[in-house]
């Protein structure tokens, strides 16, 4: 219990020090599946292999369905149903993944994130995560989010900062300036 209290105290100290400088930007939000979906789509666009594999998979299934249809001289009901099922699964996979992530993070309640020159500190009702800028390869801005991407080759960690979690419109510009100063746009 003392270790958990020590981590919370350190994250509070980091946030307080950043506030004292006046450079920190704070977000308060509840993670939503739509936020996670944006992060997964950004990750997918940057990695590109996932998209290529999905397209190849769909092309193979279309070919299989066309061959089955042409060889039988008509539409095969089972092949058509399987084809439609595969299209739904491949097309819906990001939403299924976002729903799974939501089950993992949703129960943790409201998130309070502080972005400062020291890094990013995210606290929930049950945990605190402190990240230094060195763990990020960069970020991408979407109309409603800032998506931070980890440095590892597979981009296993994605952090989504929803703009609706900011308190004022000026905070969007301040957050963008902080991100530009400490990491790169990808």
CSV table of C-alpha atoms in Angstrom, one decimal:
chain,number,residue,atom,x,y,z
A,1,UNK,CA,0.0,0.0,0.0
A,2,UNK,CA,2.9,2.4,0.7
A,3,UNK,CA,4.2,1.9,-2.8
A,4,UNK,CA,0.9,2.8,-4.4
A,5,UNK,CA,0.7,5.9,-2.2
A,6,UNK,CA,4.3,6.8,-3.2
A,7,UNK,CA,3.5,6.6,-6.9
A,8,UNK,CA,0.4,8.7,-6.5
A,9,UNK,CA,2.4,11.3,-4.5
A,10,UNK,CA,5.0,11.4,-7.2
A,11,UNK,CA,2.4,11.9,-10.0
A,12,UNK,CA,0.8,14.7,-7.9
A,13,UNK,CA,4.3,16.3,-7.5
A,14,UNK,CA,5.0,16.1,-11.3
A,15,UNK,CA,1.6,17.6,-12.1
A,16,UNK,CA,2.0,20.3,-9.4
A,17,UNK,CA,5.5,21.2,-10.6
A,18,UNK,CA,4.2,21.5,-14.2
A,19,UNK,CA,1.3,23.7,-13.1
A,20,UNK,CA,3.7,25.9,-11.2
A,21,UNK,CA,5.6,26.5,-14.4
A,22,UNK,CA,2.2,27.2,-16.1
A,23,UNK,CA,3.1,25.0,-19.0
A,24,UNK,CA,0.9,22.0,-18.2
A,25,UNK,CA,-2.3,21.1,-20.0
A,26,UNK,CA,-4.9,19.1,-18.1
A,27,UNK,CA,-7.6,16.8,-19.6
A,28,UNK,CA,-10.4,15.2,-17.7
A,29,UNK,CA,-12.5,12.6,-19.6
A,30,UNK,CA,-14.0,9.2,-19.5
A,31,UNK,CA,-12.6,6.9,-22.2
A,32,UNK,CA,-15.2,6.1,-24.9
A,33,UNK,CA,-15.1,3.3,-27.5
A,34,UNK,CA,-15.1,6.0,-30.2
A,35,UNK,CA,-11.9,7.5,-28.8
A,36,UNK,CA,-10.3,4.1,-28.8
A,37,UNK,CA,-11.5,3.4,-32.4
A,38,UNK,CA,-9.8,6.7,-33.5
A,39,UNK,CA,-6.5,5.6,-31.9
A,40,UNK,CA,-6.7,2.1,-33.5
A,41,UNK,CA,-7.4,3.6,-36.9
A,42,UNK,CA,-4.5,6.0,-36.6
A,43,UNK,CA,-2.2,3.1,-35.5
A,44,UNK,CA,-3.4,1.1,-38.5
A,45,UNK,CA,-2.7,3.8,-41.0
A,46,UNK,CA,0.8,4.3,-39.7
A,47,UNK,CA,1.7,0.6,-39.5
A,48,UNK,CA,0.0,-0.1,-43.0
A,49,UNK,CA,0.7,-3.8,-42.8
A,50,UNK,CA,-2.7,-4.4,-41.1
A,51,UNK,CA,-4.5,-2.7,-43.9
A,52,UNK,CA,-2.5,-4.5,-46.6
A,53,UNK,CA,-3.2,-7.9,-44.9
A,54,UNK,CA,-6.9,-7.1,-44.6
A,55,UNK,CA,-7.1,-6.1,-48.3
A,56,UNK,CA,-5.2,-9.2,-49.4
A,57,UNK,CA,-7.5,-11.4,-47.2
A,58,UNK,CA,-10.6,-9.8,-48.7
A,59,UNK,CA,-9.3,-10.2,-52.3
A,60,UNK,CA,-8.6,-13.9,-51.7
A,61,UNK,CA,-12.1,-14.4,-50.3
A,62,UNK,CA,-13.6,-12.6,-53.2
A,63,UNK,CA,-11.6,-14.8,-55.6
A,64,UNK,CA,-12.7,-17.9,-53.7
A,65,UNK,CA,-16.3,-16.8,-53.9
A,66,UNK,CA,-16.1,-16.0,-57.6
A,67,UNK,CA,-14.4,-19.4,-58.4
A,68,UNK,CA,-17.1,-21.2,-56.4
A,69,UNK,CA,-19.9,-19.3,-58.2
A,70,UNK,CA,-18.4,-19.8,-61.7
A,71,UNK,CA,-17.5,-23.5,-61.2
A,72,UNK,CA,-21.1,-24.3,-60.0
A,73,UNK,CA,-22.8,-22.2,-62.7
A,74,UNK,CA,-24.7,-20.3,-60.0
A,75,UNK,CA,-24.5,-18.7,-56.6
A,76,UNK,CA,-23.6,-21.1,-53.8
A,77,UNK,CA,-25.6,-20.1,-50.7
A,78,UNK,CA,-23.0,-21.5,-48.2
A,79,UNK,CA,-20.1,-19.8,-50.0
A,80,UNK,CA,-22.0,-16.5,-50.2
A,81,UNK,CA,-22.9,-16.6,-46.5
A,82,UNK,CA,-19.3,-17.4,-45.5
A,83,UNK,CA,-18.1,-14.6,-47.8
A,84,UNK,CA,-20.5,-12.1,-46.2
A,85,UNK,CA,-19.4,-13.3,-42.7
A,86,UNK,CA,-15.8,-12.8,-43.5
A,87,UNK,CA,-16.5,-9.3,-44.9
A,88,UNK,CA,-18.3,-8.4,-41.7
A,89,UNK,CA,-15.6,-9.7,-39.5
A,90,UNK,CA,-12.7,-8.1,-41.4
A,91,UNK,CA,-14.6,-4.8,-41.7
A,92,UNK,CA,-15.8,-4.9,-38.1
A,93,UNK,CA,-12.6,-6.0,-36.4
A,94,UNK,CA,-11.5,-2.5,-35.4
A,95,UNK,CA,-14.8,-2.0,-33.6
A,96,UNK,CA,-14.5,-5.3,-31.9
A,97,UNK,CA,-11.0,-4.4,-30.8
A,98,UNK,CA,-12.2,-1.0,-29.5
A,99,UNK,CA,-15.0,-2.6,-27.5
A,100,UNK,CA,-12.4,-5.0,-26.0
A,101,UNK,CA,-10.2,-2.1,-25.0
A,102,UNK,CA,-13.2,-0.3,-23.5
A,103,UNK,CA,-13.9,-3.3,-21.3
A,104,UNK,CA,-10.4,-3.1,-20.0
A,105,UNK,CA,-10.2,0.7,-19.4
A,106,UNK,CA,-13.9,1.7,-19.0
A,107,UNK,CA,-14.4,0.4,-15.5
A,108,UNK,CA,-11.5,2.6,-14.2
A,109,UNK,CA,-13.7,5.7,-14.3
A,110,UNK,CA,-12.7,9.2,-15.0
A,111,UNK,CA,-9.1,9.9,-16.3
A,112,UNK,CA,-7.2,12.9,-15.4
A,113,UNK,CA,-4.2,13.5,-17.7
A,114,UNK,CA,-1.5,16.1,-17.3
A,115,UNK,CA,0.7,16.9,-20.2
A,116,UNK,CA,3.8,18.9,-19.3
A,117,UNK,CA,7.5,19.2,-20.2
A,118,UNK,CA,8.2,16.4,-17.8
A,119,UNK,CA,6.0,14.0,-19.7
A,120,UNK,CA,2.4,12.7,-19.5
A,121,UNK,CA,0.8,11.6,-16.3
A,122,UNK,CA,-2.6,9.9,-16.4
A,123,UNK,CA,-4.4,9.1,-13.2
A,124,UNK,CA,-7.6,7.1,-12.9
A,125,UNK,CA,-9.6,5.9,-9.9
A,126,UNK,CA,-7.4,2.8,-9.6
A,127,UNK,CA,-4.0,3.5,-11.3
A,128,UNK,CA,-1.5,6.1,-12.3
A,129,UNK,CA,0.7,6.0,-15.4
A,130,UNK,CA,3.7,8.3,-15.8
A,131,UNK,CA,5.3,8.4,-19.3
A,132,UNK,CA,8.4,10.3,-20.3
A,133,UNK,CA,8.6,11.8,-23.8
A,134,UNK,CA,11.3,9.2,-24.7
A,135,UNK,CA,8.6,6.4,-24.9
A,136,UNK,CA,6.8,8.2,-27.8
A,137,UNK,CA,7.7,8.1,-31.5
A,138,UNK,CA,5.3,10.9,-32.1
A,139,UNK,CA,1.7,11.9,-32.4
A,140,UNK,CA,-1.0,12.4,-34.9
A,141,UNK,CA,-3.8,15.0,-34.6
A,142,UNK,CA,-7.4,14.2,-35.8
A,143,UNK,CA,-10.3,16.6,-35.7
A,144,UNK,CA,-11.3,15.4,-32.2
A,145,UNK,CA,-8.2,13.8,-30.7
A,146,UNK,CA,-4.4,13.7,-30.2
A,147,UNK,CA,-3.2,10.2,-30.7
A,148,UNK,CA,0.2,9.4,-29.1
A,149,UNK,CA,2.1,6.4,-30.5
A,150,UNK,CA,4.8,4.4,-28.7
A,151,UNK,CA,8.3,4.1,-30.0
A,152,UNK,CA,8.3,0.3,-30.2
A,153,UNK,CA,8.3,-1.2,-33.8
A,154,UNK,CA,4.8,-2.7,-33.5
A,155,UNK,CA,3.3,0.5,-31.8
A,156,UNK,CA,1.8,-1.7,-29.1
A,157,UNK,CA,0.8,1.3,-26.9
A,158,UNK,CA,-1.4,4.1,-28.1
A,159,UNK,CA,-2.7,6.9,-25.9
A,160,UNK,CA,-5.6,8.9,-27.1
A,161,UNK,CA,-6.1,12.4,-25.7
A,162,UNK,CA,-9.7,13.5,-26.6
A,163,UNK,CA,-10.0,17.2,-27.2
A,164,UNK,CA,-13.4,17.1,-25.4
A,165,UNK,CA,-11.4,16.5,-22.2
A,166,UNK,CA,-9.8,19.9,-22.4
A,167,UNK,CA,-11.4,22.8,-20.5
A,168,UNK,CA,-11.0,25.6,-23.0
A,169,UNK,CA,-10.4,26.1,-26.7
A,170,UNK,CA,-7.0,27.7,-25.9
A,171,UNK,CA,-5.9,24.4,-24.3
A,172,UNK,CA,-6.0,22.7,-27.7
A,173,UNK,CA,-3.3,25.1,-29.0
A,174,UNK,CA,-1.3,24.8,-25.8
A,175,UNK,CA,-1.4,21.0,-26.0
A,176,UNK,CA,-0.4,21.0,-29.7
A,177,UNK,CA,2.5,23.3,-28.8
A,178,UNK,CA,3.7,21.0,-26.0
A,179,UNK,CA,3.5,18.0,-28.2
A,180,UNK,CA,5.3,19.7,-31.1
A,181,UNK,CA,8.1,20.8,-28.6
A,182,UNK,CA,8.6,17.3,-27.2
A,183,UNK,CA,7.8,14.9,-30.0
A,184,UNK,CA,7.1,14.9,-33.7
A,185,UNK,CA,4.0,14.6,-35.9
A,186,UNK,CA,3.8,11.4,-37.7
